[in-house]
Coordinates of C-alpha atoms in Angstrom, one line a residue:
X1 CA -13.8 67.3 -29.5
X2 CA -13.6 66.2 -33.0
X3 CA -11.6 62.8 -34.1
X4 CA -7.8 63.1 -33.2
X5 CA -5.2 61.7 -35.5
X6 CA -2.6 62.0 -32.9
X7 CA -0.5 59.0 -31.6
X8 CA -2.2 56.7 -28.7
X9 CA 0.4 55.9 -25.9
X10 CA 0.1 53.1 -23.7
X11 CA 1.1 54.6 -20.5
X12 CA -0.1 51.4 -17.9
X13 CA 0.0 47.9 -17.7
X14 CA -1.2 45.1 -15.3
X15 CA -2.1 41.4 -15.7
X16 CA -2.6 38.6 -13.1
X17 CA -1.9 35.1 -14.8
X18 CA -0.8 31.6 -14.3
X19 CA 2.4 32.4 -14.5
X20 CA 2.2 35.2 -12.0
X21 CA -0.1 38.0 -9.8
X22 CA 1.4 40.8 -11.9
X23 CA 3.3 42.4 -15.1
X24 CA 6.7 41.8 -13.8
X25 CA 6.4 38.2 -12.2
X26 CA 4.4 37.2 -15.2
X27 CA 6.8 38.6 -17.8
X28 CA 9.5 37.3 -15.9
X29 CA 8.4 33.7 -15.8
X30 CA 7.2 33.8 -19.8
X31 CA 11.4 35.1 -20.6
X32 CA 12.3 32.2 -18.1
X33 CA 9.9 30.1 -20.3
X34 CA 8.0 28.6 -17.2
X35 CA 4.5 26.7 -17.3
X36 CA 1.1 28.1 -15.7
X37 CA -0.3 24.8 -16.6
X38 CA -1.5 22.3 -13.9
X39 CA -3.7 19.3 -13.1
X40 CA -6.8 19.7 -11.4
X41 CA -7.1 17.7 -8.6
X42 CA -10.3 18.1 -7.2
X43 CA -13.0 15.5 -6.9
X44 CA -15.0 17.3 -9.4
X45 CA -13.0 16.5 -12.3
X46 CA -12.3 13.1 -11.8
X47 CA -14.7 11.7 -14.3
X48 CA -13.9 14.3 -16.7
X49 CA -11.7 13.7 -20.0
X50 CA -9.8 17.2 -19.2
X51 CA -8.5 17.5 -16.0
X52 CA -5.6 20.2 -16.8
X53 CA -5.8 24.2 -16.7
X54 CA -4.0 27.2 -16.2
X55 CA -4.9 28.2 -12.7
X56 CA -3.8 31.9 -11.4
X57 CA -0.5 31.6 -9.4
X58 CA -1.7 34.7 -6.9
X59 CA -5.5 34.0 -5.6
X60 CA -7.1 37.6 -6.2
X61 CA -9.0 36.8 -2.9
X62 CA -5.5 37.8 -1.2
X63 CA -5.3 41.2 -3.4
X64 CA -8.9 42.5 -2.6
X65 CA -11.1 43.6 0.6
X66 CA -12.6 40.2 1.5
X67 CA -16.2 42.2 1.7
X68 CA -15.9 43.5 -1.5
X69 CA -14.1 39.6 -2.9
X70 CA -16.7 38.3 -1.3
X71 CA -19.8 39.8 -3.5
X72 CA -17.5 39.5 -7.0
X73 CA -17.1 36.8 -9.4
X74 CA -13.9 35.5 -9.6
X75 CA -14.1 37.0 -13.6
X76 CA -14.4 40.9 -11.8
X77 CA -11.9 39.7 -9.0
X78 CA -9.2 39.6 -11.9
X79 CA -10.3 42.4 -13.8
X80 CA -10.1 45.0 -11.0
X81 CA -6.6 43.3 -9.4
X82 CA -5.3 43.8 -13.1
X83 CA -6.7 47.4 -13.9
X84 CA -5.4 48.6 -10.3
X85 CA -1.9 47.6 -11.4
X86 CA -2.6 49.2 -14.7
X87 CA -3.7 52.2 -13.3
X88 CA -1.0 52.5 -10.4
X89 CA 1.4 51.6 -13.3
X90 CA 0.2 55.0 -15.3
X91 CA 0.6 57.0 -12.5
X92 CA -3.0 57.8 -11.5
X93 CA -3.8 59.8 -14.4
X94 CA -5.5 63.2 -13.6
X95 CA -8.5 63.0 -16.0
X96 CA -11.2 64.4 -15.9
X97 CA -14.0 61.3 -15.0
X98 CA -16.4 62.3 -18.2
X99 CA -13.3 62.0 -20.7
X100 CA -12.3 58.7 -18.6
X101 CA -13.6 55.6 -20.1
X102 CA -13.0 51.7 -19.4
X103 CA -13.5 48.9 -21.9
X104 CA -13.1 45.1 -20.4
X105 CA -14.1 42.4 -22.6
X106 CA -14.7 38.9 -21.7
X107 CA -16.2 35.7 -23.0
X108 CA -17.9 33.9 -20.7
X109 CA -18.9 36.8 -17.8
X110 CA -19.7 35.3 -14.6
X111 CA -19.5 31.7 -15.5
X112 CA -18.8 30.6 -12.5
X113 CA -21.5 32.3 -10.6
X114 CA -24.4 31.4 -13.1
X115 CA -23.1 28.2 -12.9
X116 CA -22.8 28.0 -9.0
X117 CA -26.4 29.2 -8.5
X118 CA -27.7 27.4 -10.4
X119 CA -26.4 24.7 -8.6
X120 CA -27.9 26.4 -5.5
X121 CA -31.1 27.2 -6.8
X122 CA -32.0 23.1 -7.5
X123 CA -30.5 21.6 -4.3
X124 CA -31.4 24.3 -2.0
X125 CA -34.0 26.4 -2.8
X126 CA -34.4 30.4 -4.1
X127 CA -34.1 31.4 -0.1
X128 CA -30.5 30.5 -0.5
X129 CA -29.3 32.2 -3.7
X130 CA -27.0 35.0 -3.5
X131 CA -28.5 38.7 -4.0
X132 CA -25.1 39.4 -5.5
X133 CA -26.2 36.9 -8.4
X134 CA -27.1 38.7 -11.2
X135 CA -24.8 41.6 -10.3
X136 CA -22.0 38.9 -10.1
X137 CA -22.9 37.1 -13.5
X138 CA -23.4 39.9 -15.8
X139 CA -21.0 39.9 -18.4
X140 CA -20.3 44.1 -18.1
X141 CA -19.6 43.3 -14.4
X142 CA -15.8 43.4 -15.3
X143 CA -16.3 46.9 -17.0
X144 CA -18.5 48.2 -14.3
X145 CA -16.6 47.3 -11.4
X146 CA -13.6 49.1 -12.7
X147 CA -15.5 51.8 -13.4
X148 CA -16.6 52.5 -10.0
X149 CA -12.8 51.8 -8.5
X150 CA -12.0 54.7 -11.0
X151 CA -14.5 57.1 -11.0
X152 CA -14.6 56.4 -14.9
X153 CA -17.9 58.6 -16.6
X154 CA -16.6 58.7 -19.6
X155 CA -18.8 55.2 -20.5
X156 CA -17.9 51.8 -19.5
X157 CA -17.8 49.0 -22.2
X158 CA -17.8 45.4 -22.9
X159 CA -16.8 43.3 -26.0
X160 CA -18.3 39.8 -26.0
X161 CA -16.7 38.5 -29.1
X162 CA -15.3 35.1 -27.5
X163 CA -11.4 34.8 -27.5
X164 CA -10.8 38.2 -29.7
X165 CA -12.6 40.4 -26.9
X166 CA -9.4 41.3 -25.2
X167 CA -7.9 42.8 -28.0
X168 CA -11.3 44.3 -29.7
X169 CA -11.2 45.9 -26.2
X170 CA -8.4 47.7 -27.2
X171 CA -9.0 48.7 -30.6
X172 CA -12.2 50.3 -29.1
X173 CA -9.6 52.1 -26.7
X174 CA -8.4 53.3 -29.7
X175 CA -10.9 54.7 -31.5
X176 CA -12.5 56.3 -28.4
X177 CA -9.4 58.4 -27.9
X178 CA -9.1 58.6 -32.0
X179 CA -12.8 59.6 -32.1
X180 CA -12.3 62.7 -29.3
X181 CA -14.6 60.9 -27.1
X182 CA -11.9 59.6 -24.3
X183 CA -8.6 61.1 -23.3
X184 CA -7.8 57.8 -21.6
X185 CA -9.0 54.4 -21.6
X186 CA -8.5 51.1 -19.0
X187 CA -9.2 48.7 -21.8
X188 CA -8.3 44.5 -21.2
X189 CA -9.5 41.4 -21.0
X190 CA -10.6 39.1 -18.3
X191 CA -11.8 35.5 -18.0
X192 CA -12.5 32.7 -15.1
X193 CA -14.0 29.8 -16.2
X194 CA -12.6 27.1 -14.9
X195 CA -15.5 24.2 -14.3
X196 CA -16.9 21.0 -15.1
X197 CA -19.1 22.2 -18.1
X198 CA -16.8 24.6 -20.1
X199 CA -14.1 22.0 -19.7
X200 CA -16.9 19.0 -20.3
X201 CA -18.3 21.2 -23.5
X202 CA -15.0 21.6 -25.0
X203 CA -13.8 18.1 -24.7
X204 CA -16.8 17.1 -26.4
X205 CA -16.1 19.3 -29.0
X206 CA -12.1 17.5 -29.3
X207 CA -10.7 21.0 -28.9
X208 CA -9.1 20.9 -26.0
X209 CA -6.1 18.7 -25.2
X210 CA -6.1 15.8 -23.1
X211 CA -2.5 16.0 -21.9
X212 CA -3.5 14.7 -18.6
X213 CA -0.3 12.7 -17.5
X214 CA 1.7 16.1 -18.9
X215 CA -0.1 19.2 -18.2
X216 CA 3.3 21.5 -18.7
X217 CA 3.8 20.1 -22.1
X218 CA 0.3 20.3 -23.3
X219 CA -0.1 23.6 -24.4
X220 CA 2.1 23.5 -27.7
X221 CA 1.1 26.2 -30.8
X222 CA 2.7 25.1 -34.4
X223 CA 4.2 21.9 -33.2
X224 CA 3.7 18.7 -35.1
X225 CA 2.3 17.1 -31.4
X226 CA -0.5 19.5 -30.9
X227 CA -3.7 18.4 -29.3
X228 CA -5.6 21.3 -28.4
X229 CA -5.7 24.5 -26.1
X230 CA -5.7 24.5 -22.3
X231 CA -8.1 26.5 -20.9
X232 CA -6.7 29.3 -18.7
X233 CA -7.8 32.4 -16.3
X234 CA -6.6 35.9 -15.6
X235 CA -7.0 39.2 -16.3
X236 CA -4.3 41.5 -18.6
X237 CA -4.9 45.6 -19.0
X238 CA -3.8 48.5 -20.2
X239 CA -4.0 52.3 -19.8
X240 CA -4.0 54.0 -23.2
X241 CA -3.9 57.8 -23.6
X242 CA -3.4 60.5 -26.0
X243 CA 0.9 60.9 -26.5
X244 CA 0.1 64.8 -26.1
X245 CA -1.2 64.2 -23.0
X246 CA 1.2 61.6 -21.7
X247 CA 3.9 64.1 -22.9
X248 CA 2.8 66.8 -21.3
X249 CA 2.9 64.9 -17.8
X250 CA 5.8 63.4 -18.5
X251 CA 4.5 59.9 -18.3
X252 CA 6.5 56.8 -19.3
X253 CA 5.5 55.4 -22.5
X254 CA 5.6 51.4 -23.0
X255 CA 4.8 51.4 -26.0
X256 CA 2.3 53.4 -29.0
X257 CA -0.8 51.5 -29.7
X258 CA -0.5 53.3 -33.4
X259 CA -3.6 50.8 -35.2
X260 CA -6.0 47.9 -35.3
X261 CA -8.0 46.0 -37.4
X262 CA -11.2 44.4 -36.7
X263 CA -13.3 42.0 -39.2
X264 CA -15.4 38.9 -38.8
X265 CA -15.6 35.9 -41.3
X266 CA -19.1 35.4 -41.9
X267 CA -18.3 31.6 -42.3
X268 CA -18.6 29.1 -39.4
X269 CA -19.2 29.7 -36.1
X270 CA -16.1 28.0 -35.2
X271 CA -14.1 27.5 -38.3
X272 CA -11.8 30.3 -38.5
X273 CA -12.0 31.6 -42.2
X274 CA -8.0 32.8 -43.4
X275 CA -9.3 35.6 -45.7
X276 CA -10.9 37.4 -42.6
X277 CA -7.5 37.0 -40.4
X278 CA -5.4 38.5 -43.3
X279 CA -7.9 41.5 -43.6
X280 CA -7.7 42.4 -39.8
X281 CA -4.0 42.2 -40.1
X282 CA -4.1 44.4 -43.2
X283 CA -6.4 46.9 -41.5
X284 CA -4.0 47.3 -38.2
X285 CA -1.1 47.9 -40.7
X286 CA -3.3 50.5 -42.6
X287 CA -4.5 52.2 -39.5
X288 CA -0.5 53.0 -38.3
X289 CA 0.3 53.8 -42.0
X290 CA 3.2 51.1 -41.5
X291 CA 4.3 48.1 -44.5
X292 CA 4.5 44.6 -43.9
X293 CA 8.3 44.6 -43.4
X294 CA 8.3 47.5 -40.4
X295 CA 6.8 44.0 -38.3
X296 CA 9.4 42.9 -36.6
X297 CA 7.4 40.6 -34.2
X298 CA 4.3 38.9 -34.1
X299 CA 2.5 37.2 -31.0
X300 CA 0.4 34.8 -32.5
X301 CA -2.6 33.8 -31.5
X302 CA -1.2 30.1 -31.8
X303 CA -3.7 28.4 -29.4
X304 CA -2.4 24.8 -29.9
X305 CA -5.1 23.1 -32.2
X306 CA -4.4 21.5 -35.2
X307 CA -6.2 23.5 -37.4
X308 CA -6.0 27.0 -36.2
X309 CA -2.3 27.0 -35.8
X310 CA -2.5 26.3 -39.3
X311 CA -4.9 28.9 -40.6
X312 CA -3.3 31.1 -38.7
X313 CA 0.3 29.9 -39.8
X314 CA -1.1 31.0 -43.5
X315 CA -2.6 33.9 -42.5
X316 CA 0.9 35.9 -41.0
X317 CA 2.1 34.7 -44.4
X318 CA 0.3 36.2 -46.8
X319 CA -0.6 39.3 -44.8
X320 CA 3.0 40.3 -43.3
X321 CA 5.4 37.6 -44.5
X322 CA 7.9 34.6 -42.9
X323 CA 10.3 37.8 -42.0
X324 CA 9.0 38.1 -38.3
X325 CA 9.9 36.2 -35.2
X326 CA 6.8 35.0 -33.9
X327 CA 6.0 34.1 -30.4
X328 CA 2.7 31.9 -28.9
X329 CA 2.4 32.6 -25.2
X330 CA -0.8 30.0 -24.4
X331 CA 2.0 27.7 -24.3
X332 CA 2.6 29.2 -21.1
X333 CA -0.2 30.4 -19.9
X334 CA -3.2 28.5 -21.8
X335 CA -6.2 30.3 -23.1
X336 CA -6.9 33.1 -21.2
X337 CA -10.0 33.1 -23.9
X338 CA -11.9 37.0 -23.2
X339 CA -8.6 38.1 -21.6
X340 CA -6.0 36.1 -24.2
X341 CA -6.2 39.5 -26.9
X342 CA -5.3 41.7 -24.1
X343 CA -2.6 39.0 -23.1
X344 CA -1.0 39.0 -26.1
X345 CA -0.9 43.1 -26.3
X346 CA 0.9 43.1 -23.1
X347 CA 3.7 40.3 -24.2
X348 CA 4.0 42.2 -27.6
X349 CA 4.4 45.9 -25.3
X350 CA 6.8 44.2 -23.5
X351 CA 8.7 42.6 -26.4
X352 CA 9.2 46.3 -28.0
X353 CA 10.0 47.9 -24.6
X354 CA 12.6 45.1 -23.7
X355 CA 13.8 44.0 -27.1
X356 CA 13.2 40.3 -26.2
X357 CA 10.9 37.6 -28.0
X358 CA 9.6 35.1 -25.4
X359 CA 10.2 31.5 -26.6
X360 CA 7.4 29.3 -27.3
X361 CA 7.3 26.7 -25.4
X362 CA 7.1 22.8 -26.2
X363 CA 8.0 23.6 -29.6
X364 CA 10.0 20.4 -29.8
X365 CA 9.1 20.0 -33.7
X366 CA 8.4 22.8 -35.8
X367 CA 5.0 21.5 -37.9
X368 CA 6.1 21.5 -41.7
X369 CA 3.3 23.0 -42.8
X370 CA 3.8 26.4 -40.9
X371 CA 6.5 28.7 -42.5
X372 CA 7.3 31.2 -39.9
X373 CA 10.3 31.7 -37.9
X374 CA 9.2 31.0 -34.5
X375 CA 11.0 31.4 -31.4
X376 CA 11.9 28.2 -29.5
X377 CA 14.2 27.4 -27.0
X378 CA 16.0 31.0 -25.3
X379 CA 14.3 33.9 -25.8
X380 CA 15.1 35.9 -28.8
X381 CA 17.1 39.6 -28.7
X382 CA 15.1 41.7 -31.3
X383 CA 15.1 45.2 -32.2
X384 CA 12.0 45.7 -33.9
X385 CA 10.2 49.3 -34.8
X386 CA 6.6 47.3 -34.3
X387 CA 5.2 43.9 -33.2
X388 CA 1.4 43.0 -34.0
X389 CA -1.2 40.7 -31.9
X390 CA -3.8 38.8 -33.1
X391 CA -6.7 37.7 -31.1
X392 CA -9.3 34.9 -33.1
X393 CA -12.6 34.2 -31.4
X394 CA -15.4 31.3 -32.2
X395 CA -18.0 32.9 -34.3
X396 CA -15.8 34.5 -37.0
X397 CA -14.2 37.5 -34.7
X398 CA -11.0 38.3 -35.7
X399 CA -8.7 41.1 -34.2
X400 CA -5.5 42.2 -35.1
X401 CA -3.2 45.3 -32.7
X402 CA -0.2 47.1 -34.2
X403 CA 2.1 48.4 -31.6
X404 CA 4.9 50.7 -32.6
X405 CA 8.2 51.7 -30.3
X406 CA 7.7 54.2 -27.5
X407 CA 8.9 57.6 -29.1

């Protein structure tokens, strides 16, 4: 098949989060405006400076086949607990398993079980390290396992592009169907990376907040208290298909996935450069054919540090404009960093299909410098034809999704 220029539907959805094991408990505690965030209180964070993070509120463990659980890092546990969902959600699409693809991206892989080896191999001994390892610690584990759960043939992909690979997960979706080489794609996010290091690495690097004494009012994107993110785990993914299709077996239709724009900034490998996040923007709006003022909502990236609020703050500015009402989710559920883009997709779906903004939360003072209307306090009632997500990774990757009304 040659490229298709028809409409992309999203047809599933499934997540598991700190705020709840699925869509519908998670979407129901960020409209509640309810915080995933916790202390840690294990020994092995006592001597660190972060000892907060958004832990999953359903342990995938109790989801999955405890022999299969057993030989998956807790980064493939999420992914396949969300994609089930996602799947079940579409209805168990009859494809075909060579025009059936899956995209997962992820930042980290299997952190934890490189990590936890590793750990194994120097007090223990190679006799005593896990067969499963390298299976387990791959970073296309996520994408493979899911995969194999659905029979997918159609190839079976994984962006590493730090916090945008969620969302460039999507876009990939996308052009896969665009591009006649899918008719439907499980495309997401997922990340599990809570432990010493990552947490040790990014306080070092003063990124992360220090909230200890408040974990559920750490996590707070554009306002004037901001400290840094909180680092957070899950899994959030979507089933995308051609609208034809969908039509034609009378699917339900969340939402249209109708463009996306994907750049990077050549600039700093974790300085985000403005210029690149307008351009993505620009791109997703140029892909659905759509002008700035047909946004009616934004989910912002927002992860809570001083300076990226504000870039980003900026770059919603001068690429769509101070109209929108803009929402910033990690202050729920932290940084879900691989699976954040393909979080913030499913809050803006849901935000078209329900016609509510979730409230940002902690937003007790509005920063000055940032010039957008952002939702605080009750969620917002908004009747919007589109709502865009952008996902910002370290390294320059910048990803912006336009999602349209379901016809």
């Amino acid at each position: 098949m040659g490229m298709v220029t028809e409409a992309v539907a999203v047809t599933g959805l499934g997540a598991t989060t700190p705020l709840g094991g699925d869509v519908a408990s998670t979407w129901a505690a960020m409209l509640a405006g309810e915080s995933g965030i916790g202390a840690i209180t294990e020994g092995w964070a006592a001597d660190l400076p972060v000892r907060i993070a958004g832990r999953l509120k359903v342990e995938p463990t109790t989801v999955l086949d405890r022999v299969q659980a057993r030989r998956l890092d807790r980064c493939e546990q999420v992914a396949l607990v969300a994609a089930r969902e996602a799947w079940a959600d579409a209805g168990a699409p009859d494809v075909a398993p060579e025009r059936l693809a899956v995209v997962i991206g992820t930042g980290t892989g299997g952190a934890l079980t490189m990590l936890g080896q590793d750990d194994v191999l120097e007090t223990s001994g190679v006799r005593r390290v896990s067969p499963h390892t390298v299976p387990m610690l791959m970073a296309n584990g996520p994408a493979a396992w899911v995969s194999i759960e659905l029979g997918a043939r159609g190839g079976a992909h994984t962006p590493v592009s730090a916090c945008a690979s969620g969302a460039e997960a999507l876009a990939l979706g996308l052009d896969l169907i665009r591009l006649g080489r899918a008719d439907v794609v499980v495309a997401g996010g997922a990340e599990a990376c809570i432990h010493p290091l990552p947490l040790a690495g990014f306080a070092q690097a003063r990124a992360h907040s220090t909230r200890n004494d408040a974990p559920a009012a750490a996590s707070r994107p554009f306002d004037v208290d901001r400290d840094g993110f909180v680092i957070g785990e899950g899994a959030a993914v979507v089933v995308l298909e051609r609208a034809s299709r969908a039509a034609a077996r009378a699917a339900r239709v969340h939402a249209v996935l109708a463009g996306a724009g994907v750049t990077s900034d050549a600039h700093h490998i974790t300085a985000a450069h403005p210029e690149g996040q307008v351009r993505a923007m620009r791109l997703a709006l140029a892909a659905a054919g759509l002008p700035p003022e047909a946004v009616g909502v934004v989910h912002a990236h927002a992860t809570s540090t001083p300076l990226g609020d504000l870039a980003e703050a900026g770059s919603v500015a001068a690429a769509i404009g101070t109209h929108p009402a803009v929402t910033a989710t990690k202050s729920m559920t932290g940084h879900l960093f691989g699976a954040a883009g393909a979080m913030g997709a499913l809050a803006a779906v849901l935000t078209l299909r329900d016609g509510l903004v979730p409230a940002t939360l902690n937003l007790d003072t509005l920063d000055p410098e940032v010039a957008l209307d952002v939702v605080a306090g009750e969620p917002r009632k908004v009747l919007a034809e589109a709502a865009l997500t952008n996902a910002f990774g370290f390294g320059g990757h910048n990803a912006s999704l336009l999602f349209t009304v379901a016809p």
